[in-house]
Amino acid sequence: METEKDLNLEATELRLGLPGTSNESAKNTTHRSNKRALPEQPMSANIDTASKNCDQETAQHTKAQVVGWPPIRSYRKNCLQPKKSEAEMSGIYVKVSMDGAPYLRKIDLKVVKGYPELLKALEDMFKFKAGEYSEREGYNGSEFVPTYEDKDGDWMLVGDVPWEMFTSCCKKLRIMKGSEARGLGCVV
Amino acid sequence: MSEDDERQQCPPSDLEFVSNKARNCNATGSGSGHPELQSVYLDQVLENVLENVLHFLTSKRDRNAASLVCKSWYRVEALTRSELFIGNCYAVSPARATARFARVRALHLKGKPRFADFNLMPPDWGAHFNPWALAMAKAYPWLEKVNLKRMSVTDDDLATLAELFLGFKELVLVCCDGFGTSGLAIFVNKCRQLKVLDLIESEVSDDESDWISCFPEGESHLESLIFDCVECHINFEALERLVARSPLLKKLRLNRYVSIGQLYHLMIRAPQLTHLGTGSFSPSEIAGQGDQEPDYVNAFAACKSLVCLSGFREIIPDYLPAIYIVCANLTSLNFSYANITAEQLKPIISKCHKLQVFWVLDSICDEGLQAVAATCKELRELRVFPVDAREDSDGPVSEVGLQAISEGCRKLQSILYFCQRMTNTAVIAMSKNCPDLVVFRLCIMGRHRADHVTGEPMDDGFGAIVMNCKKLTRLAVSGLLTDKAFDYIGRHGKLVRTLSVAFSGDSDMALKYVLEGCPQLQKLEIRDSPFGDAALRSGLHHYYSMRFLWMSSCRLTRHGCQEIARAMPRLVVEVIRSADEEEMDDAVEILYMYRSLVGPRTDTPKFVTIL
């Protein structure tokens, strides 16, 4: 509407972040603002309140975090990924190797929702066919067989356990040559 | 290390020295032989006596002092120093160190500055162990112990240690990186006398090498095996066999890939353990449903010497009662990876009457800390880490917990406390209740956050700490702080050696107060504070007495730092950029400067400029 343009709403818009920055750089503001907050102004307690207020605003609204703050080593941060909150869970990336391939790939088990999608994704990634899975005979007859390493370090056939259990205990995937995997599908 | 540049190179061994002098005597005088020969022998006797006496001197500060007495003492001290500590690997070169000290058996080296831990500078900055390993191999083939902190160690270095030092016994790597399990495999295999392998908070890459299986067969000399930071699967059967053939093993810290069931098997084989890291402390996923649970209580009961417990990496709290039986003897308990509540903590902590060191997560809340205060009267060190390390997260611990601890744990010497809100009152209370405090590190996670009750800056709280805690040597400040806080530190923090500052202060005066007021200051690390070139200049009289100064995201300019570099030739002034930044800007992102006897290093990466 014309009246809105005339009112120049942008000028009076409530922004999140320090004055003079645009929305796109709001994320960066929290980081940069600490470098040279308000260089023209004289040093005084006023600056602290001003930047403090801005920080509170930005802290509340933008989730952007300052590099290296709070000072916790990343090892510790990573170890404490809270398992409890579902919303926080990032993808479950596992390495995928294939016998004979020069380098490994990674796949996100959260994105593929079940075994059929997983097998399709692996087949697309490495250009092979896994064949039909049966509980009794595994992937009998295929040239390549998908296997995984579980939390105990054992190599298991993909498909035996329920999908949820699989995603929680799968550490690594390996596409084995069918000739090596013979006998794997026969073991209960 | 304080060393006079003009001092000559060490002369060869005493005998050679004596015979040289004797030869000179005979050459110069015909009648004056006797008294001079006598004084030569007297010197020799004195030096022998000195050598024997100095053997008893172990503290590095005492040794440094002794070496300054006179040339004779300097020489003898250099001959008898067996433990060499170098706080900054770039302050001296391997060549100089090996030239001065002839008989070193233990080397302790520190590399990167601490703020590198928080990703404040790009990786690959330096601190390579390799040149040291090679120099030691030539100079000290009898080297037994190496302790490295924040150094870059490669697989080849590990191989060097194991292959070139036949009597090598102890390796401790703290916050190191650059090596992997294949390096470990070579190391443990070739190191036949190995007693201690401690990997603490180090980054170990997973080369898919089964290093545990590489320990040589037969009885091992292992006394300590710590690998809780190694983030890869290990061969449990091999570990079990290793523990079974290590009768001297006292310290064992497992990584999180060891389940509680596996822990049980290890514990019953090693009841002599004093330090135990419990691994995941949860059952493995594919535990048989119908299987009988082992008697964990029994396993812990058998470990009658257990004094230090840690681990609990993926804890299932249902299993905690198993440890009740050892609580009464515990002096150290590390729950800092265990997300447990106050209710889960109470039955344990109420039994820990002898506890001196306690690391925990803030998931226990103020209530949990109150329980600690009620029982742990011998507590010396407390660390409270946040479960959710973000500025705007909920804060389960606050001034209430701090106050409770100060009232209950009067013998407290060291505290590290992360919180979201704090008051001056609580900090002042701690300063009065805990006069033995040596280390006070308070991290209010919200930047520039004031006292949440009064709205005042936290100046008075930290002021009280430096005023009342007369033994304080290490201080880390946070929250809303004006120059006044630093004035207090400068006036009263006369013993402070390490100071960490972040997002604090109003002006250059703050830094001036500290640099002019704290004569013992050795390590100063500052980030995101409004200190500029003028402040930097005010420390010129002191920088040679410091190990290092780190300033990042402050208001320093290149020409300001250049001035310092020109004024102080023995200072290495490094300007560090973040990897993608341009060089042209006059503003300095990171300044890291340190005294050095050997001038600028030659292994600087692209993002480091030495002025």
mmCIF file of C-alpha atoms in Angstrom, chain B residues 34-335:
data_model
loop_
_atom_site.group_PDB
_atom_site.id
_atom_site.type_symbol
_atom_site.label_atom_id
_atom_site.label_comp_id
_atom_site.label_asym_id
_atom_site.label_seq_id
_atom_site.Cartn_x
_atom_site.Cartn_y
_atom_site.Cartn_z
ATOM 1 C CA HIS B 34 101.053 -25.866 45.340
ATOM 2 C CA PRO B 35 98.526 -23.335 46.675
ATOM 3 C CA GLU B 36 96.810 -23.145 43.295
ATOM 4 C CA LEU B 37 96.580 -26.920 42.993
ATOM 5 C CA GLN B 38 95.162 -27.006 46.493
ATOM 6 C CA SER B 39 92.490 -24.466 45.609
ATOM 7 C CA VAL B 40 91.717 -26.437 42.490
ATOM 8 C CA TYR B 41 91.070 -29.558 44.538
ATOM 9 C CA LEU B 42 89.027 -27.534 47.009
ATOM 10 C CA ASP B 43 86.870 -26.282 44.168
ATOM 11 C CA GLN B 44 86.451 -29.833 43.017
ATOM 12 C CA VAL B 45 85.391 -31.008 46.465
ATOM 13 C CA LEU B 46 82.975 -28.132 46.814
ATOM 14 C CA GLU B 47 81.439 -28.896 43.468
ATOM 15 C CA ASN B 48 81.057 -32.539 44.373
ATOM 16 C CA VAL B 49 79.397 -31.583 47.627
ATOM 17 C CA LEU B 50 77.174 -29.142 45.798
ATOM 18 C CA GLU B 51 76.231 -31.765 43.271
ATOM 19 C CA ASN B 52 75.181 -34.132 46.007
ATOM 20 C CA VAL B 53 73.231 -31.456 47.831
ATOM 21 C CA LEU B 54 71.497 -30.129 44.740
ATOM 22 C CA HIS B 55 70.249 -33.598 43.918
ATOM 23 C CA PHE B 56 67.741 -33.054 46.703
ATOM 24 C CA LEU B 57 66.390 -29.902 45.179
ATOM 25 C CA THR B 58 63.332 -30.795 43.165
ATOM 26 C CA SER B 59 61.188 -27.686 42.892
ATOM 27 C CA LYS B 60 61.895 -25.892 39.649
ATOM 28 C CA ARG B 61 61.690 -22.497 41.324
ATOM 29 C CA ASP B 62 64.306 -23.495 43.866
ATOM 30 C CA ARG B 63 66.510 -24.798 41.105
ATOM 31 C CA ASN B 64 66.169 -21.625 39.072
ATOM 32 C CA ALA B 65 67.116 -19.625 42.129
ATOM 33 C CA ALA B 66 70.094 -21.859 42.871
ATOM 34 C CA SER B 67 71.371 -21.521 39.335
ATOM 35 C CA LEU B 68 71.638 -17.756 39.747
ATOM 36 C CA VAL B 69 73.950 -17.822 42.756
ATOM 37 C CA CYS B 70 77.192 -17.988 40.819
ATOM 38 C CA LYS B 71 78.758 -19.725 37.835
ATOM 39 C CA SER B 72 79.742 -22.740 39.848
ATOM 40 C CA TRP B 73 76.242 -23.260 41.150
ATOM 41 C CA TYR B 74 74.827 -22.643 37.686
ATOM 42 C CA ARG B 75 77.031 -25.370 36.278
ATOM 43 C CA VAL B 76 76.295 -27.910 38.956
ATOM 44 C CA GLU B 77 72.597 -27.196 38.920
ATOM 45 C CA ALA B 78 72.552 -27.739 35.170
ATOM 46 C CA LEU B 79 74.243 -31.094 35.648
ATOM 47 C CA THR B 80 71.864 -32.242 38.320
ATOM 48 C CA ARG B 81 68.529 -31.099 36.956
ATOM 49 C CA SER B 82 66.693 -34.260 36.015
ATOM 50 C CA GLU B 83 63.203 -32.847 35.491
ATOM 51 C CA LEU B 84 63.044 -30.147 32.874
ATOM 52 C CA PHE B 85 59.944 -27.975 32.814
ATOM 53 C CA ILE B 86 59.407 -25.564 29.922
ATOM 54 C CA GLY B 87 56.215 -23.546 30.273
ATOM 55 C CA ASN B 88 56.280 -22.228 26.730
ATOM 56 C CA CYS B 89 57.872 -24.438 24.121
ATOM 57 C CA TYR B 90 58.796 -21.375 22.053
ATOM 58 C CA ALA B 91 60.601 -19.574 24.870
ATOM 59 C CA VAL B 92 63.674 -21.685 24.326
ATOM 60 C CA SER B 93 64.881 -24.017 21.594
ATOM 61 C CA PRO B 94 65.567 -27.738 21.964
ATOM 62 C CA ALA B 95 69.213 -27.035 21.152
ATOM 63 C CA ARG B 96 69.643 -24.538 23.964
ATOM 64 C CA ALA B 97 67.851 -26.717 26.456
ATOM 65 C CA THR B 98 69.926 -29.778 25.677
ATOM 66 C CA ALA B 99 73.119 -27.717 25.676
ATOM 67 C CA ARG B 100 72.524 -26.449 29.192
ATOM 68 C CA PHE B 101 71.072 -29.523 30.888
ATOM 69 C CA ALA B 102 73.051 -32.670 30.456
ATOM 70 C CA ARG B 103 71.197 -35.298 32.415
ATOM 71 C CA VAL B 104 67.487 -34.896 31.949
ATOM 72 C CA ARG B 105 65.208 -37.839 32.646
ATOM 73 C CA ALA B 106 61.839 -36.133 32.542
ATOM 74 C CA LEU B 107 60.563 -33.461 30.175
ATOM 75 C CA HIS B 108 57.476 -31.347 30.779
ATOM 76 C CA LEU B 109 56.482 -29.091 27.885
ATOM 77 C CA LYS B 110 53.578 -26.760 27.319
ATOM 78 C CA GLY B 111 52.565 -25.406 23.930
ATOM 79 C CA LYS B 112 49.485 -23.580 22.752
ATOM 80 C CA PRO B 113 47.900 -20.800 24.790
ATOM 81 C CA ARG B 114 44.812 -21.857 26.713
ATOM 82 C CA PHE B 115 42.378 -19.729 24.708
ATOM 83 C CA ALA B 116 43.121 -21.919 21.698
ATOM 84 C CA ASP B 117 40.942 -24.546 23.441
ATOM 85 C CA PHE B 118 37.919 -22.382 22.724
ATOM 86 C CA ASN B 119 38.471 -22.135 18.977
ATOM 87 C CA LEU B 120 39.688 -18.560 19.232
ATOM 88 C CA MET B 121 42.454 -19.157 16.757
ATOM 89 C CA PRO B 122 42.792 -21.354 13.674
ATOM 90 C CA PRO B 123 44.204 -24.845 14.183
ATOM 91 C CA ASP B 124 47.788 -25.692 13.150
ATOM 92 C CA TRP B 125 49.213 -22.698 14.947
ATOM 93 C CA GLY B 126 52.269 -24.647 16.021
ATOM 94 C CA ALA B 127 53.630 -26.202 19.216
ATOM 95 C CA HIS B 128 55.011 -29.211 17.401
ATOM 96 C CA PHE B 129 56.639 -31.827 19.543
ATOM 97 C CA ASN B 130 58.683 -33.188 16.674
ATOM 98 C CA PRO B 131 61.814 -30.984 16.941
ATOM 99 C CA TRP B 132 61.912 -31.714 20.671
ATOM 100 C CA ALA B 133 61.564 -35.440 20.149
ATOM 101 C CA LEU B 134 64.477 -35.474 17.748
ATOM 102 C CA ALA B 135 66.673 -33.299 19.950
ATOM 103 C CA MET B 136 65.930 -35.411 23.024
ATOM 104 C CA ALA B 137 66.736 -38.580 21.139
ATOM 105 C CA LYS B 138 70.272 -37.330 20.590
ATOM 106 C CA ALA B 139 70.836 -35.649 23.942
ATOM 107 C CA TYR B 140 68.927 -37.751 26.421
ATOM 108 C CA PRO B 141 68.733 -41.363 25.296
ATOM 109 C CA TRP B 142 67.933 -42.279 28.904
ATOM 110 C CA LEU B 143 64.814 -40.091 28.967
ATOM 111 C CA GLU B 144 62.037 -41.779 30.943
ATOM 112 C CA LYS B 145 59.138 -39.411 31.164
ATOM 113 C CA VAL B 146 57.426 -36.970 28.851
ATOM 114 C CA ASN B 147 54.508 -34.773 29.873
ATOM 115 C CA LEU B 148 53.015 -32.569 27.160
ATOM 116 C CA LYS B 149 50.203 -30.066 27.368
ATOM 117 C CA ARG B 150 48.580 -28.464 24.328
ATOM 118 C CA MET B 151 51.208 -29.750 21.960
ATOM 119 C CA SER B 152 50.857 -31.187 18.486
ATOM 120 C CA VAL B 153 52.135 -34.755 18.558
ATOM 121 C CA THR B 154 52.278 -36.971 15.477
ATOM 122 C CA ASP B 155 52.221 -40.735 15.140
ATOM 123 C CA ASP B 156 55.873 -40.513 14.124
ATOM 124 C CA ASP B 157 56.694 -38.729 17.362
ATOM 125 C CA LEU B 158 55.088 -41.552 19.301
ATOM 126 C CA ALA B 159 57.133 -44.035 17.337
ATOM 127 C CA THR B 160 60.277 -42.001 18.089
ATOM 128 C CA LEU B 161 59.562 -42.098 21.800
ATOM 129 C CA ALA B 162 59.072 -45.813 21.819
ATOM 130 C CA GLU B 163 61.965 -46.738 19.533
ATOM 131 C CA LEU B 164 64.735 -44.330 20.495
ATOM 132 C CA PHE B 165 64.344 -44.262 24.260
ATOM 133 C CA LEU B 166 64.947 -47.720 25.572
ATOM 134 C CA GLY B 167 64.007 -47.040 29.153
ATOM 135 C CA PHE B 168 60.950 -44.954 28.406
ATOM 136 C CA LYS B 169 58.381 -45.290 31.178
ATOM 137 C CA GLU B 170 55.799 -42.538 31.311
ATOM 138 C CA LEU B 171 53.832 -40.633 28.717
ATOM 139 C CA VAL B 172 51.248 -38.056 29.723
ATOM 140 C CA LEU B 173 49.428 -36.128 26.981
ATOM 141 C CA VAL B 174 47.047 -33.413 28.131
ATOM 142 C CA CYS B 175 44.946 -31.487 25.587
ATOM 143 C CA CYS B 176 47.161 -32.680 22.745
ATOM 144 C CA ASP B 177 46.273 -33.584 19.180
ATOM 145 C CA GLY B 178 47.786 -34.675 15.893
ATOM 146 C CA PHE B 179 48.045 -38.390 16.548
ATOM 147 C CA GLY B 180 45.799 -41.394 16.231
ATOM 148 C CA THR B 181 45.279 -44.944 17.327
ATOM 149 C CA SER B 182 47.880 -46.213 14.874
ATOM 150 C CA GLY B 183 50.505 -44.079 16.613
ATOM 151 C CA LEU B 184 49.346 -45.468 19.934
ATOM 152 C CA ALA B 185 49.640 -48.991 18.565
ATOM 153 C CA ILE B 186 53.304 -48.528 17.668
ATOM 154 C CA PHE B 187 54.017 -46.776 20.938
ATOM 155 C CA VAL B 188 52.552 -49.384 23.275
ATOM 156 C CA ASN B 189 54.056 -52.189 21.287
ATOM 157 C CA LYS B 190 57.637 -50.945 21.312
ATOM 158 C CA CYS B 191 57.700 -49.444 24.759
ATOM 159 C CA ARG B 192 58.628 -52.428 26.843
ATOM 160 C CA GLN B 193 59.113 -50.637 30.138
ATOM 161 C CA LEU B 194 55.921 -48.637 29.967
ATOM 162 C CA LYS B 195 54.446 -47.770 33.357
ATOM 163 C CA VAL B 196 52.184 -44.842 32.589
ATOM 164 C CA LEU B 197 50.100 -43.956 29.540
ATOM 165 C CA ASP B 198 47.761 -41.098 30.379
ATOM 166 C CA LEU B 199 45.720 -39.549 27.581
ATOM 167 C CA ILE B 200 43.780 -36.687 29.108
ATOM 168 C CA GLU B 201 41.334 -34.518 27.164
ATOM 169 C CA SER B 202 43.327 -35.138 23.993
ATOM 170 C CA GLU B 203 42.013 -35.533 20.509
ATOM 171 C CA VAL B 204 42.883 -38.968 19.185
ATOM 172 C CA SER B 205 41.938 -39.745 15.611
ATOM 173 C CA ASP B 206 40.364 -43.090 14.906
ATOM 174 C CA ASP B 207 42.679 -44.875 12.487
ATOM 175 C CA GLU B 208 40.772 -48.087 13.149
ATOM 176 C CA SER B 209 43.824 -49.534 14.800
ATOM 177 C CA ASP B 210 43.388 -52.044 17.585
ATOM 178 C CA TRP B 211 46.038 -50.508 19.797
ATOM 179 C CA ILE B 212 44.990 -52.305 22.960
ATOM 180 C CA SER B 213 45.988 -55.587 21.349
ATOM 181 C CA CYS B 214 49.429 -54.192 20.626
ATOM 182 C CA PHE B 215 50.687 -54.240 24.191
ATOM 183 C CA PRO B 216 53.395 -56.895 24.324
ATOM 184 C CA GLU B 217 52.527 -60.269 25.814
ATOM 185 C CA GLY B 218 53.754 -61.304 29.199
ATOM 186 C CA GLU B 219 53.581 -59.463 32.476
ATOM 187 C CA SER B 220 53.297 -55.718 31.992
ATOM 188 C CA HIS B 221 54.696 -52.941 34.180
ATOM 189 C CA LEU B 222 51.621 -50.816 33.688
ATOM 190 C CA GLU B 223 50.671 -48.696 36.681
ATOM 191 C CA SER B 224 48.399 -46.213 34.984
ATOM 192 C CA LEU B 225 46.305 -46.455 31.820
ATOM 193 C CA ILE B 226 44.036 -43.510 31.125
ATOM 194 C CA PHE B 227 42.204 -43.346 27.809
ATOM 195 C CA ASP B 228 38.782 -41.916 28.612
ATOM 196 C CA CYS B 229 39.125 -39.259 25.927
ATOM 197 C CA VAL B 230 39.763 -41.749 23.123
ATOM 198 C CA GLU B 231 36.621 -41.683 21.050
ATOM 199 C CA CYS B 232 36.793 -45.057 19.401
ATOM 200 C CA HIS B 233 35.912 -48.645 20.092
ATOM 201 C CA ILE B 234 38.483 -50.770 21.774
ATOM 202 C CA ASN B 235 39.034 -54.486 21.740
ATOM 203 C CA PHE B 236 37.569 -55.450 25.084
ATOM 204 C CA GLU B 237 38.932 -58.990 25.219
ATOM 205 C CA ALA B 238 42.423 -57.651 24.676
ATOM 206 C CA LEU B 239 41.890 -55.059 27.405
ATOM 207 C CA GLU B 240 40.693 -57.685 29.818
ATOM 208 C CA ARG B 241 43.772 -59.786 29.161
ATOM 209 C CA LEU B 242 45.989 -56.727 29.571
ATOM 210 C CA VAL B 243 44.465 -55.851 32.928
ATOM 211 C CA ALA B 244 44.784 -59.445 34.037
ATOM 212 C CA ARG B 245 48.535 -59.394 33.394
ATOM 213 C CA SER B 246 49.166 -55.960 34.957
ATOM 214 C CA PRO B 247 49.480 -56.646 38.677
ATOM 215 C CA LEU B 248 50.825 -53.150 39.362
ATOM 216 C CA LEU B 249 47.926 -51.355 37.704
ATOM 217 C CA LYS B 250 46.541 -48.712 40.020
ATOM 218 C CA LYS B 251 44.882 -46.221 37.703
ATOM 219 C CA LEU B 252 42.498 -47.228 34.964
ATOM 220 C CA ARG B 253 40.199 -44.823 33.169
ATOM 221 C CA LEU B 254 38.052 -46.329 30.472
ATOM 222 C CA ASN B 255 36.359 -44.621 27.576
ATOM 223 C CA ARG B 256 32.643 -44.539 26.946
ATOM 224 C CA TYR B 257 32.765 -47.556 24.674
ATOM 225 C CA VAL B 258 33.184 -49.800 27.680
ATOM 226 C CA SER B 259 29.811 -50.879 29.040
ATOM 227 C CA ILE B 260 29.041 -51.447 32.675
ATOM 228 C CA GLY B 261 28.981 -55.180 32.128
ATOM 229 C CA GLN B 262 32.491 -55.016 30.742
ATOM 230 C CA LEU B 263 33.526 -52.749 33.600
ATOM 231 C CA TYR B 264 32.464 -55.465 35.990
ATOM 232 C CA HIS B 265 34.795 -57.970 34.384
ATOM 233 C CA LEU B 266 37.703 -55.564 34.638
ATOM 234 C CA MET B 267 37.036 -54.624 38.231
ATOM 235 C CA ILE B 268 37.016 -58.178 39.483
ATOM 236 C CA ARG B 269 40.402 -58.666 37.831
ATOM 237 C CA ALA B 270 41.872 -55.499 39.326
ATOM 238 C CA PRO B 271 40.671 -55.007 42.900
ATOM 239 C CA GLN B 272 43.913 -53.182 43.682
ATOM 240 C CA LEU B 273 42.822 -50.130 41.670
ATOM 241 C CA THR B 274 42.995 -46.746 43.372
ATOM 242 C CA HIS B 275 41.731 -44.618 40.466
ATOM 243 C CA LEU B 276 38.876 -45.837 38.297
ATOM 244 C CA GLY B 277 37.186 -44.225 35.320
ATOM 245 C CA THR B 278 34.011 -46.193 34.835
ATOM 246 C CA GLY B 279 33.418 -45.775 31.101
ATOM 247 C CA SER B 280 29.819 -45.443 29.988
ATOM 248 C CA PHE B 281 28.264 -46.853 33.187
ATOM 249 C CA SER B 282 25.351 -48.169 31.199
ATOM 250 C CA PRO B 283 24.692 -51.546 29.674
ATOM 251 C CA SER B 284 25.501 -52.192 26.054
ATOM 252 C CA GLU B 285 22.546 -51.993 23.681
ATOM 253 C CA ILE B 286 22.383 -55.616 22.835
ATOM 254 C CA ALA B 287 22.520 -56.891 26.415
ATOM 255 C CA GLY B 288 20.500 -60.078 26.635
ATOM 256 C CA GLN B 289 17.123 -59.365 28.112
ATOM 257 C CA GLY B 290 17.040 -62.409 30.268
ATOM 258 C CA ASP B 291 20.714 -62.323 31.296
ATOM 259 C CA GLN B 292 21.448 -62.021 34.946
ATOM 260 C CA GLU B 293 22.955 -58.714 35.942
ATOM 261 C CA PRO B 294 26.392 -59.076 37.479
ATOM 262 C CA ASP B 295 26.818 -58.160 41.120
ATOM 263 C CA TYR B 296 28.159 -54.643 40.715
ATOM 264 C CA VAL B 297 28.004 -53.937 44.421
ATOM 265 C CA ASN B 298 30.315 -56.843 44.996
ATOM 266 C CA ALA B 299 32.760 -55.586 42.390
ATOM 267 C CA PHE B 300 32.964 -52.186 44.037
ATOM 268 C CA ALA B 301 33.168 -53.705 47.476
ATOM 269 C CA ALA B 302 36.225 -55.661 46.403
ATOM 270 C CA CYS B 303 38.055 -52.479 45.444
ATOM 271 C CA LYS B 304 39.062 -51.513 48.925
ATOM 272 C CA SER B 305 41.720 -49.011 47.828
ATOM 273 C CA LEU B 306 39.546 -46.960 45.524
ATOM 274 C CA VAL B 307 39.938 -43.259 46.223
ATOM 275 C CA CYS B 308 39.185 -41.639 42.883
ATOM 276 C CA LEU B 309 36.124 -42.294 40.754
ATOM 277 C CA SER B 310 35.227 -40.789 37.378
ATOM 278 C CA GLY B 311 33.655 -41.699 34.049
ATOM 279 C CA PHE B 312 29.882 -42.139 34.075
ATOM 280 C CA ARG B 313 29.873 -41.023 30.458
ATOM 281 C CA GLU B 314 26.412 -42.289 29.500
ATOM 282 C CA ILE B 315 25.113 -42.948 32.944
ATOM 283 C CA ILE B 316 21.943 -44.867 33.719
ATOM 284 C CA PRO B 317 21.280 -43.595 37.250
ATOM 285 C CA ASP B 318 19.675 -46.881 38.281
ATOM 286 C CA TYR B 319 23.167 -48.309 38.594
ATOM 287 C CA LEU B 320 24.462 -45.614 40.926
ATOM 288 C CA PRO B 321 23.730 -47.479 44.180
ATOM 289 C CA ALA B 322 26.541 -49.839 43.252
ATOM 290 C CA ILE B 323 29.083 -47.200 44.238
ATOM 291 C CA TYR B 324 27.663 -46.412 47.689
ATOM 292 C CA ILE B 325 30.057 -48.799 49.309
ATOM 293 C CA VAL B 326 33.194 -46.943 48.166
ATOM 294 C CA CYS B 327 31.929 -43.409 48.868
ATOM 295 C CA ALA B 328 33.286 -43.243 52.391
ATOM 296 C CA ASN B 329 36.862 -43.570 51.136
ATOM 297 C CA LEU B 330 36.612 -41.368 48.068
ATOM 298 C CA THR B 331 38.813 -38.295 47.945
ATOM 299 C CA SER B 332 38.002 -37.457 44.341
ATOM 300 C CA LEU B 333 34.736 -37.810 42.425
ATOM 301 C CA ASN B 334 34.154 -36.670 38.863
ATOM 302 C CA PHE B 335 30.505 -36.542 37.793
#
